[in-house]
PDB file of C-alpha atoms in Angstrom:
ATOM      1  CA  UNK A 216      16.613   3.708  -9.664  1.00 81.00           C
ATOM      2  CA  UNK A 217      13.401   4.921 -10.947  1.00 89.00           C
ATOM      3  CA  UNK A 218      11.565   7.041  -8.480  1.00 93.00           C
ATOM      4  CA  UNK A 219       8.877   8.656 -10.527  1.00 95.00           C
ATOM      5  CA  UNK A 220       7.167   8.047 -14.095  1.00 96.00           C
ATOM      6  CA  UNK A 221       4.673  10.305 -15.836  1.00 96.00           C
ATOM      7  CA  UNK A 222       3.044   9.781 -18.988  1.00 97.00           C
ATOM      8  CA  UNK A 223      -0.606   8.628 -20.042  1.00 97.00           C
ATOM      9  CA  UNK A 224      -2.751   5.708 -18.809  1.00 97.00           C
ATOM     10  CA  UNK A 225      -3.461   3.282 -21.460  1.00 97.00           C
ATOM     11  CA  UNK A 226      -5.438   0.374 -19.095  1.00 96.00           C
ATOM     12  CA  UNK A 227      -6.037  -0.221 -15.979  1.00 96.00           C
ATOM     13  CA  UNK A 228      -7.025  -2.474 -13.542  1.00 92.00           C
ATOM     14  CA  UNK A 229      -7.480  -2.874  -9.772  1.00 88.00           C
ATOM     15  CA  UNK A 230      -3.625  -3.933  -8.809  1.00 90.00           C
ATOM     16  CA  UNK A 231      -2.266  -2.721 -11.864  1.00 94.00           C
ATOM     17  CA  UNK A 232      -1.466   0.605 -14.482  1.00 96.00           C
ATOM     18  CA  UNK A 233      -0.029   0.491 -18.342  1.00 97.00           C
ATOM     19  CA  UNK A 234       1.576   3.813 -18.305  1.00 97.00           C
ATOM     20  CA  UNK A 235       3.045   4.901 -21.824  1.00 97.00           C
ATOM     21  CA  UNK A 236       6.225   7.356 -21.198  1.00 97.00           C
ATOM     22  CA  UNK A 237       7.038   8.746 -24.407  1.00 96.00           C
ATOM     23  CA  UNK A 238       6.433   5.672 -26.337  1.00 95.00           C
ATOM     24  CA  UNK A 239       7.805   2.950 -24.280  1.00 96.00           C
ATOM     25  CA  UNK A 240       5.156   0.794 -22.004  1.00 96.00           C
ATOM     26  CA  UNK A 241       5.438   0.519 -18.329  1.00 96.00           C
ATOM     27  CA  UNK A 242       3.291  -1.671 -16.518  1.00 96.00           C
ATOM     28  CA  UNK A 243       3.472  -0.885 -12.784  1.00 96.00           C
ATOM     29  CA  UNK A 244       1.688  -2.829  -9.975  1.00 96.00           C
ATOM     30  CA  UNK A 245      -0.350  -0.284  -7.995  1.00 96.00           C
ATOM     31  CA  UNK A 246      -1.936   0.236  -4.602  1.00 95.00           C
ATOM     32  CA  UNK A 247      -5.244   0.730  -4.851  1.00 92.00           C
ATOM     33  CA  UNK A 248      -4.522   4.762  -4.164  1.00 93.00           C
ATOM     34  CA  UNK A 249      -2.620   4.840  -6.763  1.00 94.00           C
ATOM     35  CA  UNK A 250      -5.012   3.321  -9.181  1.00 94.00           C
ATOM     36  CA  UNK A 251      -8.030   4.912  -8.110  1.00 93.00           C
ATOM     37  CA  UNK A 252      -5.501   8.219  -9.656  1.00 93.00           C
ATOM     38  CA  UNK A 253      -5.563   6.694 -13.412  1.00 95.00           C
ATOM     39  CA  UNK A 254      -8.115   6.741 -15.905  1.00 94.00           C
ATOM     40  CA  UNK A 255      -7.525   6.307 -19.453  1.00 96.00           C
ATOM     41  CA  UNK A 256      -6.111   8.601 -21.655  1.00 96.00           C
ATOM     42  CA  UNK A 257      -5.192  10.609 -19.075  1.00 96.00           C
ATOM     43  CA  UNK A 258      -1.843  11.748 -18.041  1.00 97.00           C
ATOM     44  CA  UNK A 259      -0.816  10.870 -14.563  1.00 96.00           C
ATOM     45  CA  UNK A 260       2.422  11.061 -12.492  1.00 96.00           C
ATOM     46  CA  UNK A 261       2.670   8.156  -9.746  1.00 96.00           C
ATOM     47  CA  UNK A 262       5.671   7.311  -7.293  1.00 96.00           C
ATOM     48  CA  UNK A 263       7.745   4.347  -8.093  1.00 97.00           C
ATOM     49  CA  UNK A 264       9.709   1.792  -6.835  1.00 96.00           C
ATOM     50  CA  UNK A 265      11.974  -0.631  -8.838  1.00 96.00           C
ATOM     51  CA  UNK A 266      12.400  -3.996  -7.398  1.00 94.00           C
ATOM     52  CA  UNK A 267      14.820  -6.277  -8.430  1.00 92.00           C
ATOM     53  CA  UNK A 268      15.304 -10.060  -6.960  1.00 86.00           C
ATOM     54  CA  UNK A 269      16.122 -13.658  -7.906  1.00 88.00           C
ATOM     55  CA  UNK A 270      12.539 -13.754  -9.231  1.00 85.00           C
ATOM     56  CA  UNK A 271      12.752 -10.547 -11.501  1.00 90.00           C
ATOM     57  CA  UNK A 272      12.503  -7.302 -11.633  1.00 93.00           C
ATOM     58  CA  UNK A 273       8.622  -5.703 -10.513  1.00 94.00           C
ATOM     59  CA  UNK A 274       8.168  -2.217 -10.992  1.00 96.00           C
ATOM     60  CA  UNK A 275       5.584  -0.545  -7.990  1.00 97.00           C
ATOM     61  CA  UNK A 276       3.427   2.405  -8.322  1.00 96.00           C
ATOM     62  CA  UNK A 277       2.015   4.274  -5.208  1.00 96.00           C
ATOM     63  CA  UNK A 278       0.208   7.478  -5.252  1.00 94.00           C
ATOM     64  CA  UNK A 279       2.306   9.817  -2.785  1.00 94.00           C
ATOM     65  CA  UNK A 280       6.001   9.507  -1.378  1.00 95.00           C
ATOM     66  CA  UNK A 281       4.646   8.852   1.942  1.00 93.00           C
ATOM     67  CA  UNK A 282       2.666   5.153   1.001  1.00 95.00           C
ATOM     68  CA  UNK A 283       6.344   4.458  -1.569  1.00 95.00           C
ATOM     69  CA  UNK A 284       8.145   4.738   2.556  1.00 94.00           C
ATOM     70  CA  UNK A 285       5.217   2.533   4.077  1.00 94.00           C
ATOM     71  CA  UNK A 286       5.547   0.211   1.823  1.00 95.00           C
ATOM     72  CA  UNK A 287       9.950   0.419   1.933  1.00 95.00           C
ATOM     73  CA  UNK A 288       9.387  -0.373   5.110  1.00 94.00           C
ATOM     74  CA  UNK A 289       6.274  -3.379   5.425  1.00 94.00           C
ATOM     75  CA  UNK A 290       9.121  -5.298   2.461  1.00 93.00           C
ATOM     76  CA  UNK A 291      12.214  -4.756   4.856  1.00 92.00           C
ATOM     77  CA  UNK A 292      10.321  -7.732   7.340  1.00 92.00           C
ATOM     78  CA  UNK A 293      11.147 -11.005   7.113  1.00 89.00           C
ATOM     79  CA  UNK A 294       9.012 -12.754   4.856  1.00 86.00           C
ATOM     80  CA  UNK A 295       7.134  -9.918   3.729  1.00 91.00           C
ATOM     81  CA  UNK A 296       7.563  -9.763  -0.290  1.00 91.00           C
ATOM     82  CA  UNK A 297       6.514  -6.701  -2.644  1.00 92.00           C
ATOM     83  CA  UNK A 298       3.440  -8.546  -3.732  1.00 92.00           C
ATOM     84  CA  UNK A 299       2.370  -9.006  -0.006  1.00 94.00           C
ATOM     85  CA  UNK A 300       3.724  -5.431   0.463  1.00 94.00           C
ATOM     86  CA  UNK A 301       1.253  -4.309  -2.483  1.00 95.00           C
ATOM     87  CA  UNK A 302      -1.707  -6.391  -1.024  1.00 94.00           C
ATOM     88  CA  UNK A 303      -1.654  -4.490   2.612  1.00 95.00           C
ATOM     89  CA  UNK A 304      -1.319  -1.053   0.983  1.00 95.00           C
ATOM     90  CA  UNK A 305      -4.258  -1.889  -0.989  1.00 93.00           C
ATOM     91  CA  UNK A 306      -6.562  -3.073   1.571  1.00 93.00           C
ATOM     92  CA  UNK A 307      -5.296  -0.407   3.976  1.00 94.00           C
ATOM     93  CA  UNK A 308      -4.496   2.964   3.900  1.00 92.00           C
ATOM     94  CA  UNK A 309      -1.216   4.289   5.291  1.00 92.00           C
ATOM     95  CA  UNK A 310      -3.578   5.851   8.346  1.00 91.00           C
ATOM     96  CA  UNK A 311      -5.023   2.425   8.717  1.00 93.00           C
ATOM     97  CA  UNK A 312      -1.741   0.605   8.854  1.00 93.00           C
ATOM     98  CA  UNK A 313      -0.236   3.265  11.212  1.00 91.00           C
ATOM     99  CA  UNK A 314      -3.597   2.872  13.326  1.00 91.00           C
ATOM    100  CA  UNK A 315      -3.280  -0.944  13.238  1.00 91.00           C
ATOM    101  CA  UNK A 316       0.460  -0.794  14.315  1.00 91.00           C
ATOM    102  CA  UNK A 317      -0.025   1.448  17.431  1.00 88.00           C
ATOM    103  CA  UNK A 318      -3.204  -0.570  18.793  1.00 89.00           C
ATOM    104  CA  UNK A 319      -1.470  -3.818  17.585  1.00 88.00           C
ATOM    105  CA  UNK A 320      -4.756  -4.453  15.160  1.00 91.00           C
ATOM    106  CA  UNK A 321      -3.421  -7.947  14.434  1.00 92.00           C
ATOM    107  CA  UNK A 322      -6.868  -8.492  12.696  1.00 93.00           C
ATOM    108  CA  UNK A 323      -6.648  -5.441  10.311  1.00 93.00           C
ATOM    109  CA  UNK A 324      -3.705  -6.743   8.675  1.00 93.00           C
ATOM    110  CA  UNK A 325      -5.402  -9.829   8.279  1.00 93.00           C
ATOM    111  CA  UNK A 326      -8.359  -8.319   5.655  1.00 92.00           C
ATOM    112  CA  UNK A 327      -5.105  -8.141   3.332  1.00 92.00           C
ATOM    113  CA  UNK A 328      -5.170 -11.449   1.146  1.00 92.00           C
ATOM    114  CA  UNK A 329      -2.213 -13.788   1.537  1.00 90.00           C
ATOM    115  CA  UNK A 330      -1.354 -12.205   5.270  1.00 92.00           C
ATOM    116  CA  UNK A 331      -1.753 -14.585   8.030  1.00 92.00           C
ATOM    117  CA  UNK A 332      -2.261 -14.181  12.058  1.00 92.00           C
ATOM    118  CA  UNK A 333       1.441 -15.013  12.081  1.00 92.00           C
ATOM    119  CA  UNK A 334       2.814 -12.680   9.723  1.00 91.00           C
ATOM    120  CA  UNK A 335       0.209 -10.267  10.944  1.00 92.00           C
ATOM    121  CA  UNK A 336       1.733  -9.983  14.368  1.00 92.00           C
ATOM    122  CA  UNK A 337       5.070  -9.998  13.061  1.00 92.00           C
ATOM    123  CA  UNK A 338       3.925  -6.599  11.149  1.00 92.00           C
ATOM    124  CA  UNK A 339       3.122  -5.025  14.413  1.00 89.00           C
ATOM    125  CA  UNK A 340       5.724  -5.557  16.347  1.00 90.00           C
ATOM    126  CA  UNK A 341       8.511  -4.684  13.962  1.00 91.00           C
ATOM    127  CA  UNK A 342       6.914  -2.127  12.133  1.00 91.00           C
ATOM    128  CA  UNK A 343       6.304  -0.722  15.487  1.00 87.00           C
ATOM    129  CA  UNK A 344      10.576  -0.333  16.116  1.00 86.00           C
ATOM    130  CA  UNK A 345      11.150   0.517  12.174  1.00 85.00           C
ATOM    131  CA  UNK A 346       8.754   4.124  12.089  1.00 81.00           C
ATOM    132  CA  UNK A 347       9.017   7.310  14.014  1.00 75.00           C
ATOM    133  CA  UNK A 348       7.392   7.306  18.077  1.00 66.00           C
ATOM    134  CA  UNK A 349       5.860   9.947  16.668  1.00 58.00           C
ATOM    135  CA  UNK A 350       4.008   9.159  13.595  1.00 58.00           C
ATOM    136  CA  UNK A 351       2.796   5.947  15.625  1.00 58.00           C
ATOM    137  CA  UNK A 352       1.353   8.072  18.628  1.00 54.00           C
ATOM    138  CA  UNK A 353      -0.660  10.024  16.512  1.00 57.00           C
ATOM    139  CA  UNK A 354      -2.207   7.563  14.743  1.00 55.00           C
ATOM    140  CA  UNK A 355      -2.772   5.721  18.657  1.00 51.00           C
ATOM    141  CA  UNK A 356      -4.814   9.052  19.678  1.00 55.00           C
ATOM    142  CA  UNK A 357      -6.635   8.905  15.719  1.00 55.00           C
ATOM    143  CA  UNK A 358      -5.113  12.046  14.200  1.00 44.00           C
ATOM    144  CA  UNK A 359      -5.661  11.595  10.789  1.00 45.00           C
ATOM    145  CA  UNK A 360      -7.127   8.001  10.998  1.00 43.00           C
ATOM    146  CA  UNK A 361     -10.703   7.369   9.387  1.00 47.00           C
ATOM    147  CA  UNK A 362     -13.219   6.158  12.162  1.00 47.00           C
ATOM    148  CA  UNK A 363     -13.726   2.630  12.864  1.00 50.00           C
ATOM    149  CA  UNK A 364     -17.404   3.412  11.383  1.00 54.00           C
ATOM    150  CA  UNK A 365     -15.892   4.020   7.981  1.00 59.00           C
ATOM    151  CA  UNK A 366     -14.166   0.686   8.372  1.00 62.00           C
ATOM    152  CA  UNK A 367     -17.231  -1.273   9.387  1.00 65.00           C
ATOM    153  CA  UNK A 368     -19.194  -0.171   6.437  1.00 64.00           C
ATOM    154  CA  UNK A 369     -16.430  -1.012   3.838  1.00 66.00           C
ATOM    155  CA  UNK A 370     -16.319  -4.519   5.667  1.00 66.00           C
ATOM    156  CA  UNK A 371     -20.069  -4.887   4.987  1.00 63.00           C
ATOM    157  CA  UNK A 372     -19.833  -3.743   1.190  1.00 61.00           C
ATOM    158  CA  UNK A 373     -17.634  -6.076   0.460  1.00 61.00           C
ATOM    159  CA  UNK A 374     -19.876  -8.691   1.728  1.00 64.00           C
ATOM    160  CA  UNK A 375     -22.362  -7.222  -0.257  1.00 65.00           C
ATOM    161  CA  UNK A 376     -20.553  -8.131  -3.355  1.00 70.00           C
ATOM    162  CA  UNK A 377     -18.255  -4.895  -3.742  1.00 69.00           C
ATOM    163  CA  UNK A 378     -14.990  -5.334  -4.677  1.00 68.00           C
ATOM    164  CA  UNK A 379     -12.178  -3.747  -2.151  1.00 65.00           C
ATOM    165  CA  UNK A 380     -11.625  -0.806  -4.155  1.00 63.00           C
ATOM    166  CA  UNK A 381     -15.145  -0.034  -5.324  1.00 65.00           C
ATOM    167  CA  UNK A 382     -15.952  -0.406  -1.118  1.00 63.00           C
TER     168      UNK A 382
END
């Protein structure tokens, strides 16, 4: 298993990173955390996680440990794929998901692209049973969380033309 890469950035984009380590090319699909880490040129170490299935093999990049168990867990649902996975990570931060799971924020699962109302409610109710009591009451009472403010005016960037990660 691969759990870690470092080397330097030679592109990147807003889902993805071309990491050179020592001369061979890996190109990782990244949260938008962990590409907002990379510029080119630079030297970078991200969190990995190798996925292999009937379709292939996908290598994921995250930027901490803690968003590489979010998303371990979000791809252990039924019908919740690495790509999908990917696409709630980067539209929400692990605070927001962990906010949206202990208020049962159906509709902040749904700014992801490609996650419907159904799979949306699925994701808070078994996400809900598969992390700590905790780590979910905390977010609940907004330890750690970003307001709803911050969330609002992200929403109406985006509108405005931004792109997600720019927002």
């Amino acid at each position: 298993m691969i759990r870690s890469l470092t080397g330097v950035v030679l592109g990147v984009s807003e889902t993805s990173v071309l990491l050179d380590v020592n001369g061979l090319g890996f190109d990782l699909l990244c949260t938008r955390a962990a590409a907002a880490l990379c510029s080119v040129g630079q030297r970078v170490r991200l969190t990995t996680y190798l996925q292999i299935s009937e379709a292939g093999a996908a290598l994921y990049g995250f930027a901490s440990e803690r968003e590489r168990e979010l998303f371990l867990k979000v791809v252990a649902i039924k019908g919740v794929g690495g790509r999908t996975g990917m696409a709630i990570l980067s539209a929400l931060s692990v605070d927001e998901v962990l906010r949206a799971v202990s208020l049962a924020d159906v509709a902040a699962f749904t700014r992801a692209p490609g996650v419907g109302k159904k799979t949306a409610e699925r994701l808070c109710f078994e996400l809900r049973s598969l992390l700590p009591d905790g780590l979910i009451q905390s977010a609940a009472q907004g330890e750690g969380v970003p307001s709803r403010t911050a969330d609002t005016v992200a929403e109406a960037l985006v509108g405005l033309g931004f792109t997600q990660a720019d927002a």
